[in-house]
Coordinates of C-alpha atoms and ligand atoms in Angstrom, one line a residue:
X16 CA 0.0 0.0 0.0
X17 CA 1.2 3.0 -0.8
X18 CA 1.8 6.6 1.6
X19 CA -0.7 8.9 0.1
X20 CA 0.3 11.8 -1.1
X21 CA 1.5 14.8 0.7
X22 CA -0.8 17.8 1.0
X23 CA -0.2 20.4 -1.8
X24 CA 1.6 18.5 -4.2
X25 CA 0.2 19.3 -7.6
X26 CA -0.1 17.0 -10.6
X27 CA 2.8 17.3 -13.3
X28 CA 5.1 19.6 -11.0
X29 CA 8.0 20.5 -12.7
X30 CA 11.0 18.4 -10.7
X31 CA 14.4 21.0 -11.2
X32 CA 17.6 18.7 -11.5
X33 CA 20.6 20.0 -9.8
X34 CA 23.5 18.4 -10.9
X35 CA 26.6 17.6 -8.2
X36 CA 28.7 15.7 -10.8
X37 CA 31.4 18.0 -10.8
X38 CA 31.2 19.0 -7.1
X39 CA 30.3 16.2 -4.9
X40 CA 30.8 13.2 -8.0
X41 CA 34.3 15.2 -8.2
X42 CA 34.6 13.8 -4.8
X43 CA 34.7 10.5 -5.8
X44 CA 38.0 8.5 -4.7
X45 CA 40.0 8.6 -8.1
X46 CA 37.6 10.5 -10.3
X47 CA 39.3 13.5 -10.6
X48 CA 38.7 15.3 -13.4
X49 CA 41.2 18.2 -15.4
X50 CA 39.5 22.3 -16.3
X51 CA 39.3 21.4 -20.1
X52 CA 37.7 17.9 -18.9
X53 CA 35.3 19.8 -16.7
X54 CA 34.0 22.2 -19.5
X55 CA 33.5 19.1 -21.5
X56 CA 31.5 17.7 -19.2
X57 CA 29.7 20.9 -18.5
X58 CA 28.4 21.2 -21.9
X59 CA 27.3 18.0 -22.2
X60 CA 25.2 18.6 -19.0
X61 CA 23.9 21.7 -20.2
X62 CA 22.6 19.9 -23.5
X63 CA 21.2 16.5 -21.4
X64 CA 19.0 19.6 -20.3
X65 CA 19.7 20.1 -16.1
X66 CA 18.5 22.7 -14.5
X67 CA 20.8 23.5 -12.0
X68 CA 25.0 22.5 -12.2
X69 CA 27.1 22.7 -9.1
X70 CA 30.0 23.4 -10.9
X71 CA 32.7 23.0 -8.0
X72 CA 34.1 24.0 -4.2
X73 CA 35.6 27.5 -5.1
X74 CA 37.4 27.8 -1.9
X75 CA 38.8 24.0 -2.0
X76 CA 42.0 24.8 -4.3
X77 CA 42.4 27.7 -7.0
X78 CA 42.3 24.7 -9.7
X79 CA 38.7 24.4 -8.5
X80 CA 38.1 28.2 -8.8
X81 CA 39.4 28.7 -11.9
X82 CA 37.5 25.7 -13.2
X83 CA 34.1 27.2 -11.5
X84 CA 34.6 30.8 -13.0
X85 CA 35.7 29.5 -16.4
X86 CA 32.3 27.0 -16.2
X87 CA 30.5 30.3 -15.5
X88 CA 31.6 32.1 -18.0
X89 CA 30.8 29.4 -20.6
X90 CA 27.4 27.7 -19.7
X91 CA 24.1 29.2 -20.9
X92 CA 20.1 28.4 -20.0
X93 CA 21.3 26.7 -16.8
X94 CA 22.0 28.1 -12.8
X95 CA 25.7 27.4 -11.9
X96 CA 26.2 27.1 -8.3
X97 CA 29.3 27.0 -5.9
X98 CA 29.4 25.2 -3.1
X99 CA 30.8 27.3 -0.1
X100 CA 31.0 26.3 4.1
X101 CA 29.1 28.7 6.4
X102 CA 32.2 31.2 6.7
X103 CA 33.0 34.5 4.7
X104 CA 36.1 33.7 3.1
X105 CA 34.3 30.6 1.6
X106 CA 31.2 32.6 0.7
X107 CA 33.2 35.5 -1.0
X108 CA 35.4 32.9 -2.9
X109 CA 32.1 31.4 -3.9
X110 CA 30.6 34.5 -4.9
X111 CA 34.0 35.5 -6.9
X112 CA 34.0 32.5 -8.7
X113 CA 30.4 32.2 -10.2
X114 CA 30.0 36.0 -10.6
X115 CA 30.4 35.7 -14.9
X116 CA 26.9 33.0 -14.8
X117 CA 24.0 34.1 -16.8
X118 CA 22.5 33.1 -13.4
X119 CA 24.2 32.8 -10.3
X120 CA 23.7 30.5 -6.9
X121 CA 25.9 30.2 -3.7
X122 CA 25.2 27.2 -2.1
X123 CA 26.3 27.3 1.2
X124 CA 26.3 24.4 4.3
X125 CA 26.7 24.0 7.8
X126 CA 26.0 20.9 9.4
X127 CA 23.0 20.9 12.1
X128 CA 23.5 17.2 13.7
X129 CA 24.2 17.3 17.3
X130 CA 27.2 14.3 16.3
X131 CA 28.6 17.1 13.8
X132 CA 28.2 20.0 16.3
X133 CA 30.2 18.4 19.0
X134 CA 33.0 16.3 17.1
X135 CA 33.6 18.4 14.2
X136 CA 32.3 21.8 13.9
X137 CA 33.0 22.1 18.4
X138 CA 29.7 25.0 18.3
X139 CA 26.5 25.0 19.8
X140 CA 23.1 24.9 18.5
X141 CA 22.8 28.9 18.8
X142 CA 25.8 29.9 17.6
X143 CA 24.9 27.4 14.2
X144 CA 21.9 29.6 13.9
X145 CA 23.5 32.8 14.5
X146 CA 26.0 31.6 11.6
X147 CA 23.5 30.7 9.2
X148 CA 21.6 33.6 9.6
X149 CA 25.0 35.3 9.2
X150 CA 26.1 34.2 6.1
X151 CA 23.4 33.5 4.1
X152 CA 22.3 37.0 4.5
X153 CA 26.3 37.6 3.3
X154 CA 25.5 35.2 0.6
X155 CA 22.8 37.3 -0.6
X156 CA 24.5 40.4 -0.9
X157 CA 26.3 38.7 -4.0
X158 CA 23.2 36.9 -6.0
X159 CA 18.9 36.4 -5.6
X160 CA 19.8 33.0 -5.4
X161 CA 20.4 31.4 -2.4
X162 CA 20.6 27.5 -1.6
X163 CA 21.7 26.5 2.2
X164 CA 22.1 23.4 3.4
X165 CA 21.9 21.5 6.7
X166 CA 24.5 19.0 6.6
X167 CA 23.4 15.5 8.0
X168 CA 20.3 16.8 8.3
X169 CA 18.5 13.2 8.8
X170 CA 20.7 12.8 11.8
X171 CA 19.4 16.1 13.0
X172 CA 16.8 16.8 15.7
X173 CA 14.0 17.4 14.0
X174 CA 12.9 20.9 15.5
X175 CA 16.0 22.1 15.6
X176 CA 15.9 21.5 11.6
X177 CA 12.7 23.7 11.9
X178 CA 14.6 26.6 13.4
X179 CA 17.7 26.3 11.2
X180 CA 15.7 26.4 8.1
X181 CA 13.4 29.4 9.2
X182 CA 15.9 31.2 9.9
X183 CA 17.7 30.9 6.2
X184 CA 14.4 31.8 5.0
X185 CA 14.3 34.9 6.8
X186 CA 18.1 35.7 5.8
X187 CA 16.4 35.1 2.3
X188 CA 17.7 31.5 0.9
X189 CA 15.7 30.6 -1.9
X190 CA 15.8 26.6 -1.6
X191 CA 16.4 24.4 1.6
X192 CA 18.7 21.4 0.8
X193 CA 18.2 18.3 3.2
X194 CA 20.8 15.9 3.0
X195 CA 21.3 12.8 3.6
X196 CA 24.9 13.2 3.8
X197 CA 25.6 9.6 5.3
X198 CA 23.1 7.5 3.4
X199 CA 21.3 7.0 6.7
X200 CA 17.5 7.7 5.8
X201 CA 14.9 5.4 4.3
X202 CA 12.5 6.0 2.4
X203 CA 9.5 6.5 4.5
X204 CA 11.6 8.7 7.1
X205 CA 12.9 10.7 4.8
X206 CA 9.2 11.5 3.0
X207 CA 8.0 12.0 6.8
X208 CA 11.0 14.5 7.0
X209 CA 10.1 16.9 4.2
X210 CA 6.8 16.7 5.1
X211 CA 7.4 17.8 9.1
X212 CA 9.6 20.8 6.9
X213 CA 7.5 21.7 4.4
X214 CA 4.8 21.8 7.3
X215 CA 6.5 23.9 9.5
X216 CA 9.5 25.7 8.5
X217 CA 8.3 29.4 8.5
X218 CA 7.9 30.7 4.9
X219 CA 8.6 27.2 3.5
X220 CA 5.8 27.9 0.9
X221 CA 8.2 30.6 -1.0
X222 CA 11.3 28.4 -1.5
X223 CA 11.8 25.4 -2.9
X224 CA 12.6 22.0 -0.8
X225 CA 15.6 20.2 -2.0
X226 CA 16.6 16.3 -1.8
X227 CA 20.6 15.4 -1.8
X228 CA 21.0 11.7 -1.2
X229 CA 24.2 9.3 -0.7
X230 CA 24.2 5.4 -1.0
X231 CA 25.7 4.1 1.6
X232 CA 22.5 1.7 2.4
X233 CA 22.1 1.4 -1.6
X234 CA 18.3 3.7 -1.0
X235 CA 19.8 6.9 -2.3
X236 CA 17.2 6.5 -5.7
X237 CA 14.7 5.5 -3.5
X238 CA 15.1 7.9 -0.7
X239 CA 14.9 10.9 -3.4
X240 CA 11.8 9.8 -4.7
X241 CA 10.0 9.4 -1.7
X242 CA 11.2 12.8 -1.0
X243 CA 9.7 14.4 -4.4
X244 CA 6.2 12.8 -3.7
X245 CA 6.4 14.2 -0.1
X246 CA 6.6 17.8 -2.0
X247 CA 10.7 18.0 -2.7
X248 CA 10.4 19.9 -6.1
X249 CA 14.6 20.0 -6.5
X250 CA 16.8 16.7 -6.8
X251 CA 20.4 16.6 -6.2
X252 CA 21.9 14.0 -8.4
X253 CA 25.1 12.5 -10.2
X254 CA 25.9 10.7 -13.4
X255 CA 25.7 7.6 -12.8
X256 CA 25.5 8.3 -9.2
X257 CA 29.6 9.1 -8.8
X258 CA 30.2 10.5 -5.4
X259 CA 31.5 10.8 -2.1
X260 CA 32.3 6.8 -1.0
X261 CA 29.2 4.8 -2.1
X262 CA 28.6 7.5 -4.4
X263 CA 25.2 10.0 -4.8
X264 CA 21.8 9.5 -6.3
X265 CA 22.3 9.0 -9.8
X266 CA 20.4 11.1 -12.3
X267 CA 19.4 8.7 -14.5
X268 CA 17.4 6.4 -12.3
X269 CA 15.6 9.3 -10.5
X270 CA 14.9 10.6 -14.6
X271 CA 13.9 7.8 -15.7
X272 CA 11.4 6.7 -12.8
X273 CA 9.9 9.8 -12.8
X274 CA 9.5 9.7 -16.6
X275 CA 8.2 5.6 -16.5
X276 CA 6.2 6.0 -13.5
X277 CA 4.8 9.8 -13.7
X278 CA 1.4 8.2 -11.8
X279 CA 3.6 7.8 -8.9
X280 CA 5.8 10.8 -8.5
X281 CA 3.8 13.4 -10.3
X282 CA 7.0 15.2 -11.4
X283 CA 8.7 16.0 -14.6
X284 CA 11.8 16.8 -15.6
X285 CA 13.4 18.5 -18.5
X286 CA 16.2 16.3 -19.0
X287 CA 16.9 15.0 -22.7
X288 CA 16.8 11.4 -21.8
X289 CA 18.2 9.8 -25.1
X290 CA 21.5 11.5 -24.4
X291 CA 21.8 9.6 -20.3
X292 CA 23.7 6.5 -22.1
X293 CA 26.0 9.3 -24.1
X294 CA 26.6 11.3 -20.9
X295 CA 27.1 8.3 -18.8
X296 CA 29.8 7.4 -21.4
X297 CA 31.6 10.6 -21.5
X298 CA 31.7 10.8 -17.5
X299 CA 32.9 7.1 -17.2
X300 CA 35.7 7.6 -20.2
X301 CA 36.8 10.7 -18.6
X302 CA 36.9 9.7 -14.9
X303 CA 38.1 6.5 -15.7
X304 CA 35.2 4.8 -13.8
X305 CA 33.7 2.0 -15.0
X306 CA 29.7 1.6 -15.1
X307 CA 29.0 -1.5 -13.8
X308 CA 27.5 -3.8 -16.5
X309 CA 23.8 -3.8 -14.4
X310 CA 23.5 -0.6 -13.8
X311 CA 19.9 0.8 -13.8
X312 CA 19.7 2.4 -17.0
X313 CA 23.0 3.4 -18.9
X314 CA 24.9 -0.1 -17.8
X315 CA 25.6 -2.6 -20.5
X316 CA 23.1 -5.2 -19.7
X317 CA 20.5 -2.5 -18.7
X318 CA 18.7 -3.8 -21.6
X319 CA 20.2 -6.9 -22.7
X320 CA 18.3 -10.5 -22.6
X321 CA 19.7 -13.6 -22.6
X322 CA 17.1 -16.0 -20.6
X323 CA 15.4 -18.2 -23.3
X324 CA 11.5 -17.6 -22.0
X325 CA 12.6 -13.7 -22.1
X326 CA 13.8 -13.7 -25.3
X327 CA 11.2 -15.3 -26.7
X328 CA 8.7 -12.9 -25.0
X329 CA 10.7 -10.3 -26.5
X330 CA 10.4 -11.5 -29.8
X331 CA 6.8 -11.1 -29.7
X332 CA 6.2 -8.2 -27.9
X333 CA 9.1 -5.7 -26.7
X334 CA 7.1 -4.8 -23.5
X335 CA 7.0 -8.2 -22.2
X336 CA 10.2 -7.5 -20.9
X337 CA 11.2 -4.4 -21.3
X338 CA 9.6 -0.9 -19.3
X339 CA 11.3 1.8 -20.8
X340 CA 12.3 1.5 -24.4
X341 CA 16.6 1.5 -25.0
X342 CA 16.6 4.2 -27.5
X343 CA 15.0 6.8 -25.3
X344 CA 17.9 6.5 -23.1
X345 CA 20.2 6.8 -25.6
X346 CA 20.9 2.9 -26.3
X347 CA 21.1 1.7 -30.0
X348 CA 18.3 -0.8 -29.2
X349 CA 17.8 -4.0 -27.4
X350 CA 20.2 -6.4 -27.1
X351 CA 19.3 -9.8 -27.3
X352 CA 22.8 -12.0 -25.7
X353 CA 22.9 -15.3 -27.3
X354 CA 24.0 -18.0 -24.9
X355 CA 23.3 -20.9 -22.7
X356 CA 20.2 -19.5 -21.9
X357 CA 18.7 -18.4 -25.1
X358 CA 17.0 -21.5 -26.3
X359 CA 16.3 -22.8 -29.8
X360 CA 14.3 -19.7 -30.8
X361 CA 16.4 -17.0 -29.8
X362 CA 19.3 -18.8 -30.9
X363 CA 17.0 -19.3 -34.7
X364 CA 16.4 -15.3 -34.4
X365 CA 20.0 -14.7 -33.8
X366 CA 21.7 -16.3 -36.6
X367 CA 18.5 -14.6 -38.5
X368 CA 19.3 -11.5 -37.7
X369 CA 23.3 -12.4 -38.5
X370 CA 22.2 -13.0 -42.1
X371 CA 22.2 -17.0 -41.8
X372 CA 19.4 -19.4 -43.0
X373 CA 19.7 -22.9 -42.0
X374 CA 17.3 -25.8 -42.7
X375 CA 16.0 -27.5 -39.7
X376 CA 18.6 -30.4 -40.0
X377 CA 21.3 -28.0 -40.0
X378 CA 20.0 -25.9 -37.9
X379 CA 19.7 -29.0 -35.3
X380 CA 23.1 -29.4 -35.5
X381 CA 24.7 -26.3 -35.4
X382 CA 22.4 -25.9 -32.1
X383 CA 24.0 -28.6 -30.4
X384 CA 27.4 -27.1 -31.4
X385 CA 26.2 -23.5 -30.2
X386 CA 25.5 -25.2 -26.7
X387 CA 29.2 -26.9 -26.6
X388 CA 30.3 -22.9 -27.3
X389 CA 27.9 -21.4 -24.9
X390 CA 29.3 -23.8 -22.1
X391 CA 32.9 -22.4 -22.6
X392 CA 32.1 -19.1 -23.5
X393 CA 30.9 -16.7 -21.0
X394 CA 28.9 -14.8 -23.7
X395 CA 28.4 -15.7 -27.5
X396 CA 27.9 -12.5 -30.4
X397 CA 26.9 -12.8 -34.0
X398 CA 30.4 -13.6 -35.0
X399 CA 31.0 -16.5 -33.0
X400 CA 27.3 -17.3 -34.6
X401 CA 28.7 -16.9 -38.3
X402 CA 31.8 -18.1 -37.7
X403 CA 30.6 -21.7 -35.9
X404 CA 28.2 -22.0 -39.4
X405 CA 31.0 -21.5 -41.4
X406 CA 33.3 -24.2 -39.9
X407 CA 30.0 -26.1 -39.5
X408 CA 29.3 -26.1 -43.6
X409 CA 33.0 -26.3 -44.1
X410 CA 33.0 -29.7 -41.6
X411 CA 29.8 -31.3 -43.5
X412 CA 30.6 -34.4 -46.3
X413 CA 34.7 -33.1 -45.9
X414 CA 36.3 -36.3 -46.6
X415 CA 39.5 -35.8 -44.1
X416 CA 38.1 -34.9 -40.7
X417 CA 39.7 -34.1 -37.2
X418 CA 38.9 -37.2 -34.3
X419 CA 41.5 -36.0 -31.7
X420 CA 44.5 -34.6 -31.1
X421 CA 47.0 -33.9 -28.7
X422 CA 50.2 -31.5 -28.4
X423 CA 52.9 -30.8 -26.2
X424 CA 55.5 -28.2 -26.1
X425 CA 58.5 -28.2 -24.1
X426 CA 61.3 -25.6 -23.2
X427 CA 62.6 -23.3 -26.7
X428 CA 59.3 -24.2 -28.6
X429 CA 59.9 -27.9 -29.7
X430 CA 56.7 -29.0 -29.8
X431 CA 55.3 -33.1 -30.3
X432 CA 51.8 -33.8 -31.5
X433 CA 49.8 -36.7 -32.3
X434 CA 46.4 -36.7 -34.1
X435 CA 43.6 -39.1 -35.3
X436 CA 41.6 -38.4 -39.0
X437 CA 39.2 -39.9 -40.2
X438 CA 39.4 -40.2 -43.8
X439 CA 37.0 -42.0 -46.1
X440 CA 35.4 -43.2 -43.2
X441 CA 38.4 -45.1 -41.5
X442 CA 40.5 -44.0 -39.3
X443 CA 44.6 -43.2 -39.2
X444 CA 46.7 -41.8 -36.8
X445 CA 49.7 -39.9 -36.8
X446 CA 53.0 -38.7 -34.7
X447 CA 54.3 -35.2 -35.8
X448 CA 57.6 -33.0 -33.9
X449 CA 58.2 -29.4 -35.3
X450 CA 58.6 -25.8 -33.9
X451 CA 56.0 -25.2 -32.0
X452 CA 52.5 -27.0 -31.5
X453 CA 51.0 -26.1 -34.8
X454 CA 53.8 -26.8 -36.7
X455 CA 54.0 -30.4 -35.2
X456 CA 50.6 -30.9 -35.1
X457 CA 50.3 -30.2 -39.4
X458 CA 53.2 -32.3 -39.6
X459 CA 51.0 -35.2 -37.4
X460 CA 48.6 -34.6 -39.7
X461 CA 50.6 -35.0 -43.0
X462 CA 52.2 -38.3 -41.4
X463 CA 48.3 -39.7 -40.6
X464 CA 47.2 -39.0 -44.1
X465 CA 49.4 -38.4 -46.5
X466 CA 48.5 -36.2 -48.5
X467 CA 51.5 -34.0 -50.4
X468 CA 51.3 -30.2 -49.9
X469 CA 53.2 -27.1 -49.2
X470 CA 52.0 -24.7 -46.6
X471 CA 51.7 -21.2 -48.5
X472 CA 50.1 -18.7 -46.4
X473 CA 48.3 -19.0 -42.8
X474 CA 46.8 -16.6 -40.9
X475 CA 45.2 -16.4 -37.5
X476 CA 43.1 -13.8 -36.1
X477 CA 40.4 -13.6 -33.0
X478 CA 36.7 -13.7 -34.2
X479 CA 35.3 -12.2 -30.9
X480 CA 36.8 -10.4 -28.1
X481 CA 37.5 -11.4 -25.0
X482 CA 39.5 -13.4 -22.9
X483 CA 37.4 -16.4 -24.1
X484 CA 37.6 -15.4 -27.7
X485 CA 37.4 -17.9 -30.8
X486 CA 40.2 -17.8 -33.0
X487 CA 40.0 -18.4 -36.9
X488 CA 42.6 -19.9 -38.9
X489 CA 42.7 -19.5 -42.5
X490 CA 45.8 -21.1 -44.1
X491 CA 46.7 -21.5 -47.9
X492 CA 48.3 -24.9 -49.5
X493 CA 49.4 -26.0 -52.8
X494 CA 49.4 -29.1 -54.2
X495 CA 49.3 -30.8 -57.5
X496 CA 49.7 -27.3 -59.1
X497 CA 46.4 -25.8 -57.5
X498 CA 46.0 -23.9 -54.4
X499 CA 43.4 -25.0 -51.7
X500 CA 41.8 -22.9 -49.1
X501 CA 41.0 -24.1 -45.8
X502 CA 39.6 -22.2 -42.6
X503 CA 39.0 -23.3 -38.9
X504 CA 37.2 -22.2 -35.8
X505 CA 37.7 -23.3 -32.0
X506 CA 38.3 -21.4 -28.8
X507 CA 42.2 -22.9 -28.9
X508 CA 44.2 -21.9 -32.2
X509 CA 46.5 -25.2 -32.2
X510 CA 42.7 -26.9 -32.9
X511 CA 41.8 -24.1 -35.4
X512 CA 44.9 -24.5 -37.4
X513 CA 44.2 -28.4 -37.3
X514 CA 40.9 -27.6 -38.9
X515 CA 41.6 -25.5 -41.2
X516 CA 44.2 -27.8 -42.8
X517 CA 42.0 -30.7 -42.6
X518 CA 39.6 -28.4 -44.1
X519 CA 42.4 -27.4 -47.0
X520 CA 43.1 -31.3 -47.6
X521 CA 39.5 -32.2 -48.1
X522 CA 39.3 -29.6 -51.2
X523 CA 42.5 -31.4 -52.1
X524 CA 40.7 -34.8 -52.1
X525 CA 37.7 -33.6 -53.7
X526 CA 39.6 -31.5 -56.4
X527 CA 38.0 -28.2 -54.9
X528 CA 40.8 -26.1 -55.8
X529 CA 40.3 -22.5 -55.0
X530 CA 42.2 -19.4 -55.4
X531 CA 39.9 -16.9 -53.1
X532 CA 40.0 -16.2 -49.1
X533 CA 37.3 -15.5 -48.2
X534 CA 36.5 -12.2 -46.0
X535 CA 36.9 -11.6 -42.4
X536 CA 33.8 -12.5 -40.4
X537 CA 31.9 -9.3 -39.0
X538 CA 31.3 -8.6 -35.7
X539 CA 27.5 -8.2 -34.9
X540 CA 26.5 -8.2 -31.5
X541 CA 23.2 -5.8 -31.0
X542 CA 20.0 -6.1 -32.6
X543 CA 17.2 -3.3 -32.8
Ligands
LIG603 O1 26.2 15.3 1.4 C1 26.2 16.5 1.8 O2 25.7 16.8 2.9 C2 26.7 17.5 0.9 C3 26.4 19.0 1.3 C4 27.6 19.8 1.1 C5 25.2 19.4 0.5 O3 27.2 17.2 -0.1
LIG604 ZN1 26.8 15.1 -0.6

């Protein structure tokens, strides 16, 4: 059942995003960023369509100045806020730094949490609301617009909160912040919090109530959102949800939940959401932070199906699945992952979609062979697909074919091998020694059947990325005048190269002389 909603929130409200990522995701251990990468980041934020970027600390180091003022000279159609500590010199740095914007905030904090007032800040309740009174009226002399925030406010005494915040409405902030600086809240709490504000602080009507979130507990999404329905009409958010030790609430699940379920949150934003996956991308390159392959949204799997009941679903009907559709987040489409998983049908779709009929007796067996793959491999694309068809129709009615093998390789890259063929339905074996396991192997080969031929060209290359990767042989012979082709395909190359020469001295045997390679397999691995 769900907490109705608070009194006076209005249907459709329009939810202002104020983005931290290059203050408090700055923050993050190892994501610092340099000024030039900072403007490019800023411009992409400005086109994804925020409302509000927190462009830096001014007062932190004059690289973080200089990166705020140059931000605020650049940056059009959006606030650009620095962040400054309840103290003048912070304040007037502040106030220096963001003076160029089009439109100017200070955003200044003092923490209000009787653990912060003892152990850190050493002051007593009063003298915090002196302070704040203090310097947000200081703040005001420089710009209208005026954000403070009470630090750890959820581990604040609730009435104190009161005070604190009526009093930086009277010194004329513009928008109460309430964070959750230690990702402490839940959800429920948290709504109950910006209701107790909203319901008492005096002239909370005039300003707007502010959410800023950490994710210590993982509920930093969730905590915001309860936050907006309880009447919080400004979210504080990061790409991807970089940030201070578990990181902030990230602005693309708070967007995107608010945009999939409007009936729940009544709030919109005006965030471009196709470009979250680009952004997302350009934060993680530059920071050097990987997105996690599940992340809500932008990460790599966010839209990917592999289980065989889903992709069949899928198939059908796209919102079986799937609640928000990839390419309004800026994803290329869905991605259907062939592998263990997939079943017959998504594994029929797949090699569809690679450009590859079968008929059902084919298809049967290159099935069985896909699940063999899909055991080893820890995911299987469109090129492993084409390329375990090819060796497939390469393998059918060849009169040599590979039985087993086996290769050793010692010290310096002498190399035995031994290897059973089947040819013309019986079977030989051979012993070969050379330099290095393929060498020894071919030469275990031409001792099992022998068949005469020169070795012209041979090439190996990996089919798919990855550890895990197939590799594909293609090798050249000559014999009897003509030249033969042959190419193989397994996850070890000593077994491609067998295959492809097998493959090579069947054409020989069945006078299939060729003189053409054929092209490299291409990779393929989304589908739309
Ligand atoms: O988490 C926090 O409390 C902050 C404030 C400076 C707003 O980042
Ligand atoms: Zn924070």
């Amino acid at each position: 059942m769900d907490e109705p909603r608070a009194p006076g929130v209005r249907d459709g409200r329009r939810i202002l995003v104020f983005d931290t990522t290059l203050r408090d995701g700055e923050q993050s251990p190892g994501a610092t960023l340099t000024s030039d990468e900072k403007l490019e980041v800023a411009d992409a934020l400005v086109a994804l369509g925020i409302d509000v970027m927190e462009a830096g600390f001014p007062a932190a180091s004059p690289g973080d100045f200089e990166a705020v003022r140059s931000i605020a000279a650049r940056v059009k159609g959006v606030a650009v806020a620095g962040l400054a500590r309840c103290n003048a010199k912070d304040i007037e740095r502040a106030a220096q730094a963001v003076r160029g914007a089009e439109a100017a905030r200070i955003h200044t904090f003092i923490a209000t949490s009787d653990i912060h007032l003892q152990h850190k800040l050493r002051m007593s309740r009063n003298e915090v609301l002196e302070r704040v009174d203090a310097m947000v009226r200081l703040a005001k002399r420089f710009t209208s617009d005026v954000e403070f925030s009470a630090e750890d406010a959820t581990r604040s005494d609730r009435d104190y909160l009161v005070e604190v915040f009526s009093r930086a409405v009277a010194a004329g902030a513009t928008t109460l912040n309430v964070p959750d600086t230690v990702g402490y809240t839940t959800p429920p709490e948290y709504a109950a919090l910006i209701q107790y504000l909203r319901e008492r602080v005096h002239g909370a009507e005039d300003v707007v109530f502010s959410v800023h979130c950490h994710d210590d507990l993982g509920m930093a999404t969730a905590n915001t959102l309860a936050a907006v329905r309880a009447g919080a009409t400004q979210v504080e958010v990061t790409v991807t949800g970089l940030g201070e030790r578990a990181g902030n609430t990230s602005l693309e699940e708070v967007v995107m939940a608010l945009a999939t379920r409007g009936d729940r949150f009544d709030g919109r934003t005006g965030i471009h959401t196709e470009k979250l996956v680009p952004v997302s991308r350009l934060v993680s390159g530059l920071t050097g932070l990987a997105v996690q392959a599940n992340k809500a949204i932008v990460g790599e799997n966010a839209f990917a199906h592999e289980a065989g009941i889903h992709q069949d679903g899928m198939l059908k009907d796209r919102t079986t699945y799937e609640i928000m559709n990839p390419t309004d987040v800026g994803w290329e489409g869905t991605k259907l992952v062939v592998g263990k998983h997939s079943g017959r049908a998504g594994f029929r779709n797949a090699l569809q979609e690679a450009g590859v009929r079968l008929d059902e007796e084919r298809l049967n067996e290159a099935y069985q062979r896909f699940l063999e793959l899909a055991d080893r491999k820890k995911s299987v694309t469109a090129a492993d697909l084409i390329a375990l068809v090819d060796d497939q129709l390469e393998a059918e009615g060849a009169p040599v074919r590979l039985i087993r093998w086996n290769a050793n390789i010692g010290s310096g890259g002498s190399a035995t091998a031994s290897v059973v063929v089947d040819k013309g339905g019986q079977e030989f074996a051979g012993d070969g020694e050379g330099n290095g396991a393929v060498n020894a192997l071919l030469q275990a080969i031409d001792n099992a059947v022998g068949i005469p031929c020169e070795l012209e060209e041979y090439t190996v290359e990996a089919v798919t990325p990855g550890e895990d990767a197939q590799g594909q042989v293609r090798l050249r012979v000559r014999a009897n005048g003509g030249v033969y082709t042959g190419t193989g395909l397994a996850t070890d190359v000593v077994e491609a190269s067998a295959r492809a020469y097998l493959a090579a001295l069947s054409k020989i045997v069945l006078g299939a002389e060729t003189a053409v390679i054929p092209g490299p397999v291409s990779a393929v691995s989304r589908w739309t």
